[in-house]
Amino acid sequence: MLARTLGVGSAFCLLLGCGMRVIGPGTETPDNTPESGLAPDMPSALARCKVAASRENPLVTEWPASEKANLQALLQQGAVVVAYGGCTLRVLPQCRVRGSYSWHRTTTASDMVEIRDADELYTKLPLGAVSLEGELQRSGRLAVQTTVSGQLQLNEYDPRSAHAGGACSGATHVVNRLSVGAFKLHSGGLAKAGGGASVIGIASGSAATSREETTLREAGSPTRCEQSTDAAPDAECASPIQMFLQPLPDAIAQRGPPGMLKVKFLPPPGLERWDVMTGKDQTMCTAPCEKWVDPAVSFTLKHDPGWWARNQYIELPDLRPFADQGAIEVGIEPIHGGELAGGVVAVSLGGIAAGVGVGLLATGCGKNSQTCVAGGVTLPLGLAAVGGGVWLIVDSRGAFHIKPTAEAMAAP
């Protein structure tokens, strides 16, 4: 009986469309099936990179030589704009803003940055943390020795000149100053101290071991930094060492990549957890969250009630009609399980009653007045139950509330 009940209810859902209602600015679109997905970020590295993103003066000594050469060429053409995210820094060569750099010689100074664990690595060398983490685990120590003879400083900077065009999409900062000089990146070296042994030249009880120190990367010559002049740095003391970044105005920094839509997934009512999926098994984030997404990609919200019940999947509508909004909010009203179950039962039982009533009328009228009367009563009651069940099924459907964000509505 239960299987028959669920089967009849499923048939009514197919006829009525037990999907999600879309409440938005005059838009109601059908549901779509997810076709592609995005891999989730690594939690530990992501947390460290978020901390690193708060520091706007990253060292760039670990950059490949080709990237440094590209940066030096762009510095001669004008203000350099970048997309900085803590562990990544991407130069945007086509994003041009007004400004130029001038050389300012300073007193030659040397410094040593030592790194002994992953937390220090992501804090002090965030741009190379991913590539250097394995080397740090192997050697137990990294050290960056720098010698700086001056800075390139930004002049006549006008951020308003970056508003036109899509080349600045995703931009976050402009390079305000850049320290240049020479550097060496070392691996290994002195290890942790230990006791209970004696080493020549070191008293017993405070002995230490040592590891071989190797040079991973280097550029320039520290001895040539003294030869830098007020006019220009010495050619052997002009490697980029450290960037000092200045955040761009929100009007620029908040723009995402071309063709992307900023979506804020609002928290669902109650304490339920809903994951935003780009497939049935690829979690993008957990509501509430905010992401730049491709509006052509379909998304699904998933709720896992626990081992005692099946997961719920709710498919979002096509977001392409909202692509010109810039940023939108998506809120959900989950399916009302009680109403849906009651509606399915009412439709099922009402359908059975209506069928019985039709049978009684067909066989009883003209032969047995009591059978005819029973059929006349049973049929309308069954139809009424079917109608009430259909109303419950329709009313149980959840809804999507889609509208532009307050920031998007306020933007010119």
Coordinates of C-alpha atoms in Angstrom, one line a residue:
M1 CA 0.0 0.0 0.0
L2 CA 2.8 2.4 0.9
A3 CA 4.5 1.7 -2.4
R4 CA 1.3 2.3 -4.3
T5 CA 0.8 5.6 -2.4
L6 CA 4.3 6.8 -3.2
G7 CA 3.9 5.8 -6.8
V8 CA 0.6 7.7 -7.2
G9 CA 2.2 10.7 -5.5
S10 CA 5.2 10.6 -7.8
A11 CA 3.0 10.5 -10.8
F12 CA 1.2 13.6 -9.6
C13 CA 4.6 15.3 -9.0
L14 CA 5.5 14.6 -12.6
L15 CA 2.3 16.1 -13.8
L16 CA 2.3 19.1 -11.5
G17 CA 6.1 19.8 -11.4
C18 CA 7.2 19.4 -7.8
G19 CA 10.2 21.6 -8.4
M20 CA 11.2 24.9 -6.7
R21 CA 9.5 28.2 -7.3
V22 CA 11.7 31.1 -8.3
I23 CA 10.9 34.4 -6.8
G24 CA 12.8 37.2 -8.4
P25 CA 12.4 40.3 -10.5
G26 CA 9.7 39.0 -12.8
T27 CA 11.6 35.8 -13.6
E28 CA 10.5 32.1 -13.3
T29 CA 12.7 29.5 -15.0
P30 CA 12.8 25.7 -15.0
D31 CA 15.2 23.7 -13.1
N32 CA 18.5 22.4 -14.8
T33 CA 20.7 19.4 -14.1
P34 CA 24.3 20.2 -13.0
E35 CA 26.8 19.4 -15.7
S36 CA 30.2 20.5 -14.3
G37 CA 31.9 21.1 -11.0
L38 CA 34.6 22.9 -9.1
A39 CA 37.1 21.2 -6.8
P40 CA 37.0 22.4 -3.2
D41 CA 40.0 24.2 -1.7
M42 CA 42.4 22.6 0.8
P43 CA 41.2 23.8 4.2
S44 CA 44.6 24.1 6.0
A45 CA 46.3 26.0 3.1
L46 CA 43.2 28.1 2.5
A47 CA 43.1 29.3 6.2
R48 CA 46.9 30.1 6.0
C49 CA 46.4 32.0 2.8
K50 CA 43.6 34.1 4.2
V51 CA 45.9 35.2 7.0
A52 CA 48.6 36.0 4.5
A53 CA 46.2 38.1 2.5
S54 CA 46.0 40.6 5.3
R55 CA 49.7 41.4 4.8
E56 CA 50.1 43.8 1.8
N57 CA 54.0 43.7 1.6
P58 CA 54.8 40.2 0.2
L59 CA 58.4 39.2 -0.6
V60 CA 58.8 38.2 -4.3
T61 CA 62.2 36.7 -4.1
E62 CA 60.8 33.2 -4.8
W63 CA 59.3 34.3 -8.1
P64 CA 60.7 32.6 -11.2
A65 CA 63.2 34.7 -13.2
S66 CA 60.8 35.1 -16.1
E67 CA 58.1 36.6 -13.9
K68 CA 60.5 39.0 -12.4
A69 CA 61.7 40.1 -15.9
N70 CA 58.1 40.6 -16.9
L71 CA 57.4 42.7 -13.8
Q72 CA 60.5 44.9 -14.4
A73 CA 59.4 45.5 -18.0
L74 CA 55.9 46.5 -16.9
L75 CA 57.3 48.9 -14.2
Q76 CA 58.8 50.9 -17.0
Q77 CA 55.4 51.2 -18.8
G78 CA 53.4 52.6 -15.9
A79 CA 51.5 51.6 -12.8
V80 CA 51.3 47.8 -12.2
V81 CA 48.0 46.4 -11.1
V82 CA 47.8 42.9 -9.6
A83 CA 45.2 40.4 -8.3
Y84 CA 46.5 39.4 -4.9
G85 CA 44.9 36.6 -2.8
G86 CA 47.5 35.8 -0.1
C87 CA 49.2 32.8 -1.7
T88 CA 48.8 34.0 -5.2
L89 CA 49.7 37.3 -6.9
R90 CA 48.9 37.7 -10.6
V91 CA 50.1 40.6 -12.6
L92 CA 47.4 42.1 -14.9
P93 CA 49.5 43.5 -17.8
Q94 CA 46.4 44.7 -19.8
C95 CA 45.0 46.7 -16.8
R96 CA 46.5 50.1 -17.2
V97 CA 46.1 52.9 -14.7
R98 CA 47.7 56.3 -14.7
G99 CA 51.0 56.4 -12.8
S100 CA 54.7 56.0 -13.1
Y101 CA 57.6 54.9 -11.0
S102 CA 60.7 56.8 -9.9
W103 CA 63.9 55.5 -8.3
H104 CA 64.8 56.5 -4.8
R105 CA 68.1 55.3 -3.4
T106 CA 68.3 54.4 0.3
T107 CA 71.0 53.3 2.6
T108 CA 72.2 49.8 1.7
A109 CA 70.8 47.3 4.2
S110 CA 70.8 43.6 4.6
D111 CA 68.4 41.3 6.3
M112 CA 67.9 37.6 7.0
V113 CA 64.4 35.9 7.2
E114 CA 64.5 32.4 8.7
I115 CA 61.7 29.9 8.3
R116 CA 61.4 26.6 10.3
D117 CA 57.7 25.5 10.0
A118 CA 54.8 25.8 7.7
D119 CA 53.1 28.6 9.6
E120 CA 56.2 30.8 9.2
L121 CA 56.4 29.8 5.6
Y122 CA 52.9 31.0 4.7
T123 CA 53.4 34.1 6.8
K124 CA 56.8 35.2 5.5
L125 CA 56.9 33.8 2.0
P126 CA 53.2 33.3 1.0
L127 CA 53.8 33.6 -2.7
G128 CA 56.1 30.6 -2.8
A129 CA 54.7 28.6 0.2
V130 CA 53.0 25.9 -1.9
S131 CA 56.2 25.2 -3.9
L132 CA 58.6 25.5 -1.0
E133 CA 56.6 23.5 1.6
G134 CA 58.1 20.2 0.5
E135 CA 61.7 21.5 0.6
L136 CA 61.1 22.9 4.1
Q137 CA 59.9 19.5 5.3
R138 CA 63.0 17.9 3.9
S139 CA 65.6 20.3 5.1
G140 CA 64.0 21.7 8.2
R141 CA 65.0 25.3 7.5
L142 CA 64.7 28.0 4.8
A143 CA 66.4 31.3 4.9
V144 CA 66.2 34.4 2.6
Q145 CA 69.1 36.7 2.7
T146 CA 68.4 40.1 1.1
T147 CA 70.3 43.3 0.4
V148 CA 68.3 46.4 -0.6
S149 CA 69.7 49.6 -2.1
G150 CA 66.5 51.5 -2.8
Q151 CA 62.9 51.5 -4.0
L152 CA 60.8 52.3 -7.0
Q153 CA 57.9 54.5 -5.8
L154 CA 54.6 55.2 -7.6
N155 CA 53.8 58.8 -8.7
E156 CA 50.8 60.5 -10.2
Y157 CA 48.6 57.5 -9.5
D158 CA 45.0 57.9 -10.6
P159 CA 42.8 54.9 -9.7
R160 CA 39.8 56.3 -11.6
S161 CA 41.5 55.6 -14.9
A162 CA 41.1 51.8 -14.4
H163 CA 37.3 51.8 -14.5
A164 CA 36.9 51.4 -18.3
G165 CA 37.2 48.0 -19.9
G166 CA 37.2 44.5 -18.6
A167 CA 41.0 44.0 -18.4
C168 CA 40.9 45.0 -14.7
S169 CA 38.4 42.3 -13.8
G170 CA 39.6 40.7 -10.6
A171 CA 42.2 43.4 -9.8
T172 CA 42.7 44.0 -6.1
H173 CA 45.9 46.1 -5.6
V174 CA 48.3 48.4 -7.3
V175 CA 52.1 48.2 -6.7
N176 CA 52.8 51.3 -4.7
R177 CA 56.5 50.6 -4.0
L178 CA 59.0 47.9 -4.9
S179 CA 62.2 47.3 -3.0
V180 CA 65.1 46.2 -5.3
G181 CA 68.5 44.6 -4.6
A182 CA 70.1 41.2 -4.4
F183 CA 69.0 38.0 -2.6
K184 CA 69.9 34.4 -1.8
L185 CA 67.4 31.7 -0.8
H186 CA 69.0 29.0 1.3
S187 CA 67.8 25.6 2.4
G188 CA 69.1 23.6 5.4
G189 CA 71.9 24.8 7.6
L190 CA 71.9 24.9 11.4
A191 CA 69.7 22.3 12.9
K192 CA 68.2 22.1 16.4
A193 CA 70.6 22.1 19.4
G194 CA 71.0 18.9 21.5
G195 CA 72.7 18.0 24.7
G196 CA 74.7 15.1 26.1
A197 CA 77.5 15.1 23.6
S198 CA 80.6 17.1 22.9
V199 CA 81.7 18.7 19.6
I200 CA 85.1 20.4 19.0
G201 CA 84.8 24.0 19.9
I202 CA 81.5 23.5 21.7
A203 CA 81.2 22.7 25.4
S204 CA 79.7 19.4 26.5
G205 CA 76.0 19.6 27.3
S206 CA 75.2 22.2 24.6
A207 CA 76.2 20.3 21.5
A208 CA 74.6 21.0 18.2
T209 CA 74.5 19.3 14.9
S210 CA 74.6 20.9 11.5
R211 CA 73.2 20.2 8.1
E212 CA 74.6 21.2 4.7
E213 CA 73.2 24.5 3.5
T214 CA 72.4 24.8 -0.2
T215 CA 71.4 27.8 -2.3
L216 CA 68.0 27.3 -4.0
R217 CA 67.8 30.6 -5.8
E218 CA 69.8 33.8 -6.0
A219 CA 69.9 37.0 -8.1
G220 CA 72.3 39.9 -8.1
S221 CA 75.4 40.6 -6.1
P222 CA 75.2 42.1 -2.6
T223 CA 78.6 43.7 -3.0
R224 CA 77.5 45.6 -6.0
C225 CA 74.5 47.3 -4.1
E226 CA 76.9 49.9 -2.7
Q227 CA 77.5 51.0 -6.3
S228 CA 73.9 52.1 -6.8
T229 CA 73.6 55.8 -7.5
D230 CA 70.8 58.4 -7.1
A231 CA 70.1 58.0 -10.8
A232 CA 69.6 54.3 -10.9
P233 CA 70.3 51.0 -9.1
D234 CA 73.4 49.0 -10.1
A235 CA 72.6 46.4 -12.8
E236 CA 73.6 43.6 -10.3
C237 CA 71.5 45.0 -7.6
A238 CA 68.1 45.6 -9.3
S239 CA 66.2 42.3 -8.7
P240 CA 62.6 42.7 -7.2
I241 CA 62.7 41.9 -3.5
Q242 CA 59.5 43.1 -1.8
M243 CA 56.2 44.6 -3.0
F244 CA 54.3 47.1 -1.0
L245 CA 50.7 47.0 -2.3
Q246 CA 47.9 49.5 -2.1
P247 CA 44.3 48.3 -2.2
L248 CA 42.3 49.5 -5.2
P249 CA 39.0 51.2 -4.7
D250 CA 36.0 48.9 -4.1
A251 CA 34.6 49.9 -7.5
I252 CA 37.5 48.1 -9.2
A253 CA 38.4 45.4 -6.6
Q254 CA 34.9 44.0 -6.4
R255 CA 34.6 43.3 -10.1
G256 CA 35.1 39.6 -11.0
P257 CA 36.5 37.9 -14.1
P258 CA 34.7 38.6 -17.4
G259 CA 31.4 36.7 -17.7
M260 CA 31.2 35.8 -14.0
L261 CA 28.4 36.6 -11.6
K262 CA 28.8 37.2 -7.9
V263 CA 26.3 35.1 -6.0
K264 CA 25.6 35.4 -2.2
F265 CA 23.9 32.2 -1.0
L266 CA 21.9 33.2 2.1
P267 CA 21.6 30.9 5.1
P268 CA 18.5 28.7 5.1
P269 CA 15.9 29.0 7.9
G270 CA 16.5 27.1 11.1
L271 CA 19.7 25.2 11.9
E272 CA 19.8 23.1 8.8
R273 CA 23.0 22.9 6.8
W274 CA 22.7 23.3 3.0
D275 CA 25.8 22.8 0.8
V276 CA 26.1 24.5 -2.6
M277 CA 27.1 21.8 -5.1
T278 CA 28.3 22.0 -8.7
G279 CA 27.4 18.4 -9.1
K280 CA 26.0 15.7 -6.9
D281 CA 29.4 15.1 -5.2
Q282 CA 31.3 18.4 -5.7
T283 CA 30.8 20.9 -2.8
M284 CA 31.6 24.5 -3.6
C285 CA 30.7 26.1 -0.3
T286 CA 28.2 25.9 2.6
A287 CA 25.5 28.5 2.9
P288 CA 25.9 31.3 3.9
C289 CA 28.7 31.9 1.4
E290 CA 29.6 34.3 -1.5
K291 CA 31.3 33.2 -4.7
W292 CA 32.0 34.4 -8.2
V293 CA 30.4 31.8 -10.5
D294 CA 29.7 31.1 -14.1
P295 CA 25.9 31.8 -14.6
A296 CA 25.8 29.2 -17.3
V297 CA 26.8 26.4 -14.8
S298 CA 23.9 24.7 -12.9
F299 CA 24.0 24.5 -9.2
T300 CA 22.3 22.2 -6.6
L301 CA 21.7 22.7 -2.9
K302 CA 22.1 19.6 -0.8
H303 CA 20.9 18.9 2.7
D304 CA 22.1 15.8 4.6
P305 CA 19.6 15.2 7.5
G306 CA 21.6 12.3 8.8
W307 CA 21.8 8.5 8.5
W308 CA 18.1 8.1 9.2
A309 CA 16.8 9.9 6.1
R310 CA 17.8 10.4 2.5
N311 CA 19.7 13.5 1.3
Q312 CA 17.6 16.3 -0.2
Y313 CA 18.7 17.9 -3.5
I314 CA 17.2 21.1 -4.7
E315 CA 18.3 22.4 -8.2
L316 CA 18.7 26.1 -8.7
P317 CA 17.3 27.7 -11.9
D318 CA 19.3 29.0 -14.8
L319 CA 21.2 32.1 -13.5
R320 CA 21.9 33.5 -16.9
P321 CA 18.9 35.8 -16.9
F322 CA 20.5 37.5 -13.8
A323 CA 24.0 37.9 -15.4
D324 CA 23.5 41.6 -16.0
Q325 CA 22.7 42.2 -12.3
G326 CA 26.4 42.1 -11.3
A327 CA 25.7 40.5 -7.9
I328 CA 22.6 38.6 -6.6
E329 CA 21.3 37.0 -3.5
V330 CA 19.9 33.5 -3.5
G331 CA 17.7 32.5 -0.6
I332 CA 15.8 29.2 -0.3
E333 CA 12.6 28.0 1.4
P334 CA 13.1 24.2 1.7
I335 CA 10.4 21.8 0.7
H336 CA 7.8 21.3 3.4
G337 CA 8.0 17.6 4.0
G338 CA 4.8 17.3 6.1
E339 CA 2.6 19.1 3.5
L340 CA 4.1 17.0 0.7
A341 CA 3.6 13.7 2.6
G342 CA 0.0 14.7 3.5
G343 CA -0.7 15.8 0.0
V344 CA 0.6 12.5 -1.5
V345 CA -1.5 10.5 1.0
A346 CA -4.6 12.6 0.3
V347 CA -4.2 12.3 -3.5
S348 CA -3.7 8.5 -3.2
L349 CA -6.6 7.8 -0.9
G350 CA -8.9 10.3 -2.7
G351 CA -8.0 8.7 -6.0
I352 CA -9.0 5.3 -4.6
A353 CA -12.2 6.6 -3.2
A354 CA -13.1 8.3 -6.4
G355 CA -12.5 5.1 -8.3
V356 CA -14.7 3.2 -5.9
G357 CA -17.4 5.8 -6.2
V358 CA -17.3 5.6 -10.0
G359 CA -17.6 1.8 -9.8
L360 CA -20.5 2.0 -7.4
L361 CA -22.4 4.4 -9.6
A362 CA -21.7 2.3 -12.7
T363 CA -23.0 -0.9 -11.2
G364 CA -25.5 0.2 -8.6
C365 CA -27.7 2.9 -10.2
G366 CA -30.8 1.4 -11.7
K367 CA -30.4 -1.8 -9.7
N368 CA -29.7 -1.0 -6.1
S369 CA -30.6 2.5 -4.8
Q370 CA -28.4 2.1 -1.7
T371 CA -25.4 1.3 -3.9
C372 CA -26.1 4.2 -6.1
V373 CA -26.4 6.6 -3.1
A374 CA -23.0 5.3 -1.7
G375 CA -21.4 5.9 -5.0
G376 CA -22.9 9.4 -5.2
V377 CA -21.4 10.2 -1.8
T378 CA -18.0 8.4 -2.2
L379 CA -17.2 10.0 -5.6
P380 CA -17.4 13.7 -4.6
L381 CA -15.6 13.0 -1.3
G382 CA -12.8 11.2 -3.2
L383 CA -12.5 14.1 -5.8
A384 CA -12.4 16.6 -2.9
A385 CA -9.6 14.6 -1.3
V386 CA -7.7 14.6 -4.6
G387 CA -8.2 18.4 -4.9
G388 CA -7.0 19.0 -1.4
G389 CA -4.0 16.7 -1.8
V390 CA -3.0 18.5 -5.1
W391 CA -3.2 21.8 -3.3
L392 CA -1.0 20.5 -0.4
I393 CA 1.6 19.2 -2.9
V394 CA 1.7 22.5 -4.8
D395 CA 2.0 24.5 -1.6
S396 CA 4.7 22.3 -0.2
R397 CA 7.1 23.2 -2.9
G398 CA 10.1 25.3 -1.8
A399 CA 11.0 28.6 -3.3
F400 CA 14.1 30.5 -4.5
H401 CA 14.2 34.2 -3.7
I402 CA 16.6 35.8 -6.2
K403 CA 17.3 39.5 -6.2
P404 CA 20.2 41.9 -6.7
T405 CA 22.3 42.6 -3.7
A406 CA 22.1 45.9 -1.9
E407 CA 25.6 46.8 -3.2
A408 CA 24.5 46.0 -6.8
M409 CA 21.4 48.1 -6.5
A410 CA 23.4 51.0 -5.1
A411 CA 26.0 50.9 -7.8
P412 CA 25.7 53.3 -10.7

